[in-house]
Coordinates of C-alpha atoms in Angstrom, one line a residue:
X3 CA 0.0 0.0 0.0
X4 CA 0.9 3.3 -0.3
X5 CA 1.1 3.9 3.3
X6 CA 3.2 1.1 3.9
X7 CA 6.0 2.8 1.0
X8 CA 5.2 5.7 2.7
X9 CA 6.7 4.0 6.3
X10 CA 9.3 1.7 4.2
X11 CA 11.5 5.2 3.2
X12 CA 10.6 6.7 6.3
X13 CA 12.1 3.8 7.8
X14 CA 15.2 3.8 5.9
X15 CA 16.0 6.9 6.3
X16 CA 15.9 6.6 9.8
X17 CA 18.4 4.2 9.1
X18 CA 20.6 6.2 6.5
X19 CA 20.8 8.2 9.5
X20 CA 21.5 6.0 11.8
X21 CA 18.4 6.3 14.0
X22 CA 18.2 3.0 15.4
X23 CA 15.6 2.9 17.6
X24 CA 13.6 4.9 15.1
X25 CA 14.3 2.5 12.5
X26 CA 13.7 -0.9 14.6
X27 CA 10.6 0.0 15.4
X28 CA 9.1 1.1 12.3
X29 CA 10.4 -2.4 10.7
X30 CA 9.3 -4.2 13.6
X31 CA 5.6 -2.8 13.1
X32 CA 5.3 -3.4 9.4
X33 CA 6.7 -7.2 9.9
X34 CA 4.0 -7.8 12.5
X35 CA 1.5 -5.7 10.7
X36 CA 2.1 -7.1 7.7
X37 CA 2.5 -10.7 7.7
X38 CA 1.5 -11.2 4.0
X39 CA 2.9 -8.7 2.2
X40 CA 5.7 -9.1 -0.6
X41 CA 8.1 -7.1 1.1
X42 CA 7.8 -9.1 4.7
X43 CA 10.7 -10.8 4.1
X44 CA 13.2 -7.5 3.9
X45 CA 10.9 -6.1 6.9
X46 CA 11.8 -9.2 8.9
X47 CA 15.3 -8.4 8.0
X48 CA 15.5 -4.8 8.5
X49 CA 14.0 -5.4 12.3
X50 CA 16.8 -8.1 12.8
X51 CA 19.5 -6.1 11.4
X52 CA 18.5 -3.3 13.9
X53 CA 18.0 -5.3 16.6
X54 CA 21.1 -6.1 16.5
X55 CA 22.5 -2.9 16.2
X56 CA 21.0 -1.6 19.4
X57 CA 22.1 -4.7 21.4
X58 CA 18.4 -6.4 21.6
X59 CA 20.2 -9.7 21.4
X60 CA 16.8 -11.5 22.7
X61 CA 14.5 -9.7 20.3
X62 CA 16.9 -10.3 17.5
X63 CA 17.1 -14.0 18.3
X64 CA 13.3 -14.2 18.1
X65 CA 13.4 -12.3 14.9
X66 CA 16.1 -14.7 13.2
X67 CA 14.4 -17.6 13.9
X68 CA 11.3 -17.0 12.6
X69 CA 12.9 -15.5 9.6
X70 CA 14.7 -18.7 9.3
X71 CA 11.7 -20.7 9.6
X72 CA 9.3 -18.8 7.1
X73 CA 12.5 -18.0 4.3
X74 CA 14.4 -21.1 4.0
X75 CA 15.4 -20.0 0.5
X76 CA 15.5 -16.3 1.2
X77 CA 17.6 -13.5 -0.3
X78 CA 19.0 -12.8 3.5
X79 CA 19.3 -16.4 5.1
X80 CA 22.9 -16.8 5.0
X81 CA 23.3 -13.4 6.7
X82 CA 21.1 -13.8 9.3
X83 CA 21.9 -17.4 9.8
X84 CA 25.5 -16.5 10.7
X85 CA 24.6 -13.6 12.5
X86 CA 22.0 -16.0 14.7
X87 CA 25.0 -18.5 15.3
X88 CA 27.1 -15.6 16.5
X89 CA 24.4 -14.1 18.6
X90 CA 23.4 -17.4 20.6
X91 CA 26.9 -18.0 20.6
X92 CA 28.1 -15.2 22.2
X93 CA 24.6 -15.2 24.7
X94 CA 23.9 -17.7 27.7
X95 CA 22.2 -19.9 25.2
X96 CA 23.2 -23.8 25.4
X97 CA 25.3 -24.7 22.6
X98 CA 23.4 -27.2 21.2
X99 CA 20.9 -24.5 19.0
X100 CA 23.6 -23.2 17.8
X101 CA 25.7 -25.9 16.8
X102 CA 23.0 -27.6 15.4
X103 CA 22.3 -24.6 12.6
X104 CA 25.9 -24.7 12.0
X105 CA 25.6 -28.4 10.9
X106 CA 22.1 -27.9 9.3
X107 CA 23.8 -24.7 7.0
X108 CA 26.6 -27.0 6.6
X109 CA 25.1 -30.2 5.6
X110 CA 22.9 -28.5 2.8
X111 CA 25.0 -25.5 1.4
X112 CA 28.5 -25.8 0.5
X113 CA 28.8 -23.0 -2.0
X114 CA 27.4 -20.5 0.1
X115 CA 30.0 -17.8 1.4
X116 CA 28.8 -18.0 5.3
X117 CA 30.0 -21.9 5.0
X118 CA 33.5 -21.3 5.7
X119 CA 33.2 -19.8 8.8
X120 CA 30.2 -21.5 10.0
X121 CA 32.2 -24.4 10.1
X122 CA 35.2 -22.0 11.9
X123 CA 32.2 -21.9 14.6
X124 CA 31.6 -25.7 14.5
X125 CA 34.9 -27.3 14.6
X126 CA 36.1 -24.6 17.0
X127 CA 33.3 -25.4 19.9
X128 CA 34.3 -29.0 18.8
X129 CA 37.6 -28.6 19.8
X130 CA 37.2 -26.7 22.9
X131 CA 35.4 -29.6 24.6
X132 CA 38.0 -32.0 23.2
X133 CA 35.8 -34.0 21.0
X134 CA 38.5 -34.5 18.0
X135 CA 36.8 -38.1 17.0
X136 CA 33.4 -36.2 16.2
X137 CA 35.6 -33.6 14.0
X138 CA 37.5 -36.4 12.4
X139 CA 34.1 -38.2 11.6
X140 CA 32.0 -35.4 10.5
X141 CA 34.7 -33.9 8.7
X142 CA 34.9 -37.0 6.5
X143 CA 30.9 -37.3 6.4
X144 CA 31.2 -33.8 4.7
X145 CA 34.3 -34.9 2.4
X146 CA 31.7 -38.0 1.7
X147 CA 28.7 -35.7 1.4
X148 CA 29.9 -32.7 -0.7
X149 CA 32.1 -32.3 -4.1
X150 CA 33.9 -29.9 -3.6
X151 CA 32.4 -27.7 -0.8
X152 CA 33.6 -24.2 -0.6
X153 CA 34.6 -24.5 2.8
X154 CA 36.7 -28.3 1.9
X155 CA 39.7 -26.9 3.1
X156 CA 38.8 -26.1 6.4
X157 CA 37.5 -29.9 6.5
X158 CA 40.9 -31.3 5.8
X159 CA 42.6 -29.0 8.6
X160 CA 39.9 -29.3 11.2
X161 CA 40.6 -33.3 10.8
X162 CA 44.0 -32.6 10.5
X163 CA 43.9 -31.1 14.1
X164 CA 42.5 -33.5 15.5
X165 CA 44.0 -36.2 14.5
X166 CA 47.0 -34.5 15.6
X167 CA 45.7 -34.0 18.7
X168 CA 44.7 -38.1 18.9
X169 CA 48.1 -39.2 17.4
X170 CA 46.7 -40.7 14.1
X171 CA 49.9 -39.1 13.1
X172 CA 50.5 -40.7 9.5
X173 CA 46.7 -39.5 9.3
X174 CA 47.0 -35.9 10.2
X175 CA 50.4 -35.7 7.5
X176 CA 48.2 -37.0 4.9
X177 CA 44.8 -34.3 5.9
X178 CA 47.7 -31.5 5.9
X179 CA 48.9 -32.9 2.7
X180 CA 45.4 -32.4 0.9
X181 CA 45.1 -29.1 2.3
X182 CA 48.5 -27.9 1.5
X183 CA 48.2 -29.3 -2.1
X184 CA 44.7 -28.6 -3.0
X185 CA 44.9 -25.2 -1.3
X186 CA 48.4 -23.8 -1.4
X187 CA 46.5 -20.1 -0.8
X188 CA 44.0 -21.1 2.1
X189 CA 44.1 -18.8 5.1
X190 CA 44.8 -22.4 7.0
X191 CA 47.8 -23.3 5.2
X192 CA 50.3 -21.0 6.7
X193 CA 49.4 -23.4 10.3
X194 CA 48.4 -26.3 8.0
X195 CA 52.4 -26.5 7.1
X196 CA 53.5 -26.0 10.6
X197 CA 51.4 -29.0 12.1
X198 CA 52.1 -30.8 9.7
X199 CA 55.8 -30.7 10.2
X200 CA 55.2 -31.4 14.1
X201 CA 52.8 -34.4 13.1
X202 CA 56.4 -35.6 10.9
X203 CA 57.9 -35.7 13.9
X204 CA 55.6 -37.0 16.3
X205 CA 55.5 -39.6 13.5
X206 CA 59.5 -39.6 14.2
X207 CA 60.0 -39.0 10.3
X208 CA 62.6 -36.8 11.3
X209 CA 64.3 -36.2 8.4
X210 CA 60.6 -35.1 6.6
X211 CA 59.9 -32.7 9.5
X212 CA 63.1 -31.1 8.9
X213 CA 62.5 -30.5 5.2
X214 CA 58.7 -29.0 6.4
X215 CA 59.7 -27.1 9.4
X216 CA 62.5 -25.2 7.3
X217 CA 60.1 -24.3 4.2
X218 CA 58.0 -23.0 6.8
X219 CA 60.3 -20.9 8.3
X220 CA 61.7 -19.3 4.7
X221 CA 57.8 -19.4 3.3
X222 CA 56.5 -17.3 6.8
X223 CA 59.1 -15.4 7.6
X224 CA 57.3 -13.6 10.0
X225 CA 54.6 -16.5 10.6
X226 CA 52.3 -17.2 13.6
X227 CA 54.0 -20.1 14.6
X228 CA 57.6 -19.1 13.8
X229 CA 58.7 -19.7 17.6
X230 CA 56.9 -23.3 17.3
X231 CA 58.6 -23.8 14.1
X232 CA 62.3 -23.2 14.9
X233 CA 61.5 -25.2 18.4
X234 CA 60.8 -28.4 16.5
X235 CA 63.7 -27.7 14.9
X236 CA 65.9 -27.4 17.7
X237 CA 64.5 -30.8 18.6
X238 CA 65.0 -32.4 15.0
X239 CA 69.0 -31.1 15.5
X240 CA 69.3 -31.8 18.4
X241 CA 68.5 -35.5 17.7
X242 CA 70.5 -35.4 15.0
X243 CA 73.3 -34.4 16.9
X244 CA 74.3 -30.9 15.7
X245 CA 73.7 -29.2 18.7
X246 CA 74.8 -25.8 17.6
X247 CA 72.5 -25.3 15.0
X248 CA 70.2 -27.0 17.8
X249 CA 71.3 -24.2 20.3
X250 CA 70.8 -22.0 17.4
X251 CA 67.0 -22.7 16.9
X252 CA 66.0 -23.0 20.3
X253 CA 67.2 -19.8 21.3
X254 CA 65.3 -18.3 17.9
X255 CA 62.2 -19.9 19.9
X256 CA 62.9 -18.6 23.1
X257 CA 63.6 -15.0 21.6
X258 CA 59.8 -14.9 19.9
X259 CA 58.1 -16.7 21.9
X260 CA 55.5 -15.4 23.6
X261 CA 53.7 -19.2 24.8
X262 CA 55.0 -20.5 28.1
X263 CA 55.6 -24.0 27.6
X264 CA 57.6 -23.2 24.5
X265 CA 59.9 -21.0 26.7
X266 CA 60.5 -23.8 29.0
X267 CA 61.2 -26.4 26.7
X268 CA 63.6 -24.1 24.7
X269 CA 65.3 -23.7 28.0
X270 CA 65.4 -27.1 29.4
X271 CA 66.7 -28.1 26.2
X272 CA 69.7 -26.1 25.6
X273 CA 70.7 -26.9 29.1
X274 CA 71.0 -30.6 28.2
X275 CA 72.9 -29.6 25.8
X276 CA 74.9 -27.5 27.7
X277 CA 75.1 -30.4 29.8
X278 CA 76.2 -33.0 27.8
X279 CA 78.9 -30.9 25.6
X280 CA 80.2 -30.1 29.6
X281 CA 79.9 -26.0 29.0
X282 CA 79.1 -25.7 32.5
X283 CA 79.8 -22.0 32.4
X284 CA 77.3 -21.2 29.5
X285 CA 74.9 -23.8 31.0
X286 CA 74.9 -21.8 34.5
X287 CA 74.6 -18.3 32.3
X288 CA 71.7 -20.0 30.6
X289 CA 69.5 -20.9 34.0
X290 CA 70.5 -17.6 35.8

């Protein structure tokens, strides 16, 4: 109707304008006034969207789900999906609403944009409660499911991770390997080629982890995991048994490092090897 047009570019400039309140409550009273019309769909979004905006987490929840439930297919589904996951997630909600759109979102679109870090949201929550065999077997069920989902790299480091974290070592080499091959430019890969180097030496392929660990170092020169990377190479030479170039890397650690246990384990480490090569002096200058 003309009234409702009328109200429609009242409301947006309100919005333009950044008149929140204004704004939220004009949508909100054409979306419940409304049910029907062809625009319901935007007005459902536009009170969401706003809701948000002034921090009515509860209201906006309410909003996203129904907007979920009557516009499976609609234009803003993917937006307000991820949004809802974020909102619950960051809320009192249990988990389990929350997870479970993740998995529904993930499970029936894997071209759509929001995918990658919907599963981000998944797998992380997975991980913080230590369930790595439900991330290694959904991960494949995906694999299984999908050809080629958009978010398939993430699929082979999440499983990567944790079967790292389980010691399927020979595994976790092989999930880094699709990820590093298939997706050389993935924003996992820089940590992709760092675990996978640790899981080469886990898997006491020693002389592999070596290779790995250095091309990380000279590929991230200023990486993430630079400390991590020239500790397990202290370790690889040090087992080796060139302990200056092991002395060398550990103290590269123990320089960067901002992670306790890798500052400890540098440390111990050299003064083994202090130890052993009887440099007593530099060993008691080390742990002073």
């Amino acid at each position: 109707t003309l009234r409702n047009e009328l109200l429609v570019r009242r409301a947006r400039n309100y919005t333009k304008t950044a008149r929140r309140y204004e704004a939220f409550w004009m949508f909100f009273d054409l979306m419940t006034e409304n049910p029907k019309d062809k625009q319901t769909e935007f007005f459902t979004y536009a009170t969401f969207s706003n809701a948000l905006q002034l921090n009515k987490a509860e209201t906006a929840i309410t909003v996203g789900r129904a907007y979920r439930s009557q516009f499976p297919q609609g234009d803003y589904y993917s937006d307000i999906s991820m949004a809802l996951v974020s909102t619950l997630q960051a809320g009192d909600a249990d988990s389990a609403e929350y997870m479970q759109i993740a998995k529904d979102f993930l499970d029936g679109r894997p071209l759509d944009t929001a995918s990658s870090n919907m599963l981000a949201v998944w797998a992380g929550h997975k991980m913080e409660n230590g369930l790595f065999a439900d991330i290694i077997q959904q991960c494949n069920s995906w694999l299984n499911l999908h050809q080629n989902p958009i978010f398939e790299d993430g699929l082979f480091y999440w499983r990567g991770i944790s079967e790292l974290q389980t010691s399927k070592f020979a595994d976790a080499i092989q999930s880094f390997d699709s990820l590093l091959k298939q997706y050389p430019t993935s924003l996992y890969a820089e940590d992709g080629l760092l675990r996978k180097g640790a899981a080469q030496f886990y898997a006491q392929d020693f002389e592999s982890a070596r290779e790995t660990l250095y091309s990380y170092t000279k590929k991230y020169p200023r990486g993430n995991a630079l400390d991590q990377a020239y500790y397990f190479l202290g370790e690889v030479e040090n087992l080796a048994g060139d302990y200056e170039l092991a002395l060398k890397h550990f103290k590269q650690a123990d320089d960067i490092t901002a992670l306790q246990d890798i500052h400890d384990g540098a440390a111990f480490s050299m003064g083994k090897i202090y130890e052993l090569l009887q440099r007593y002096q530099e060993m008691a200058t080390h742990f002073k």
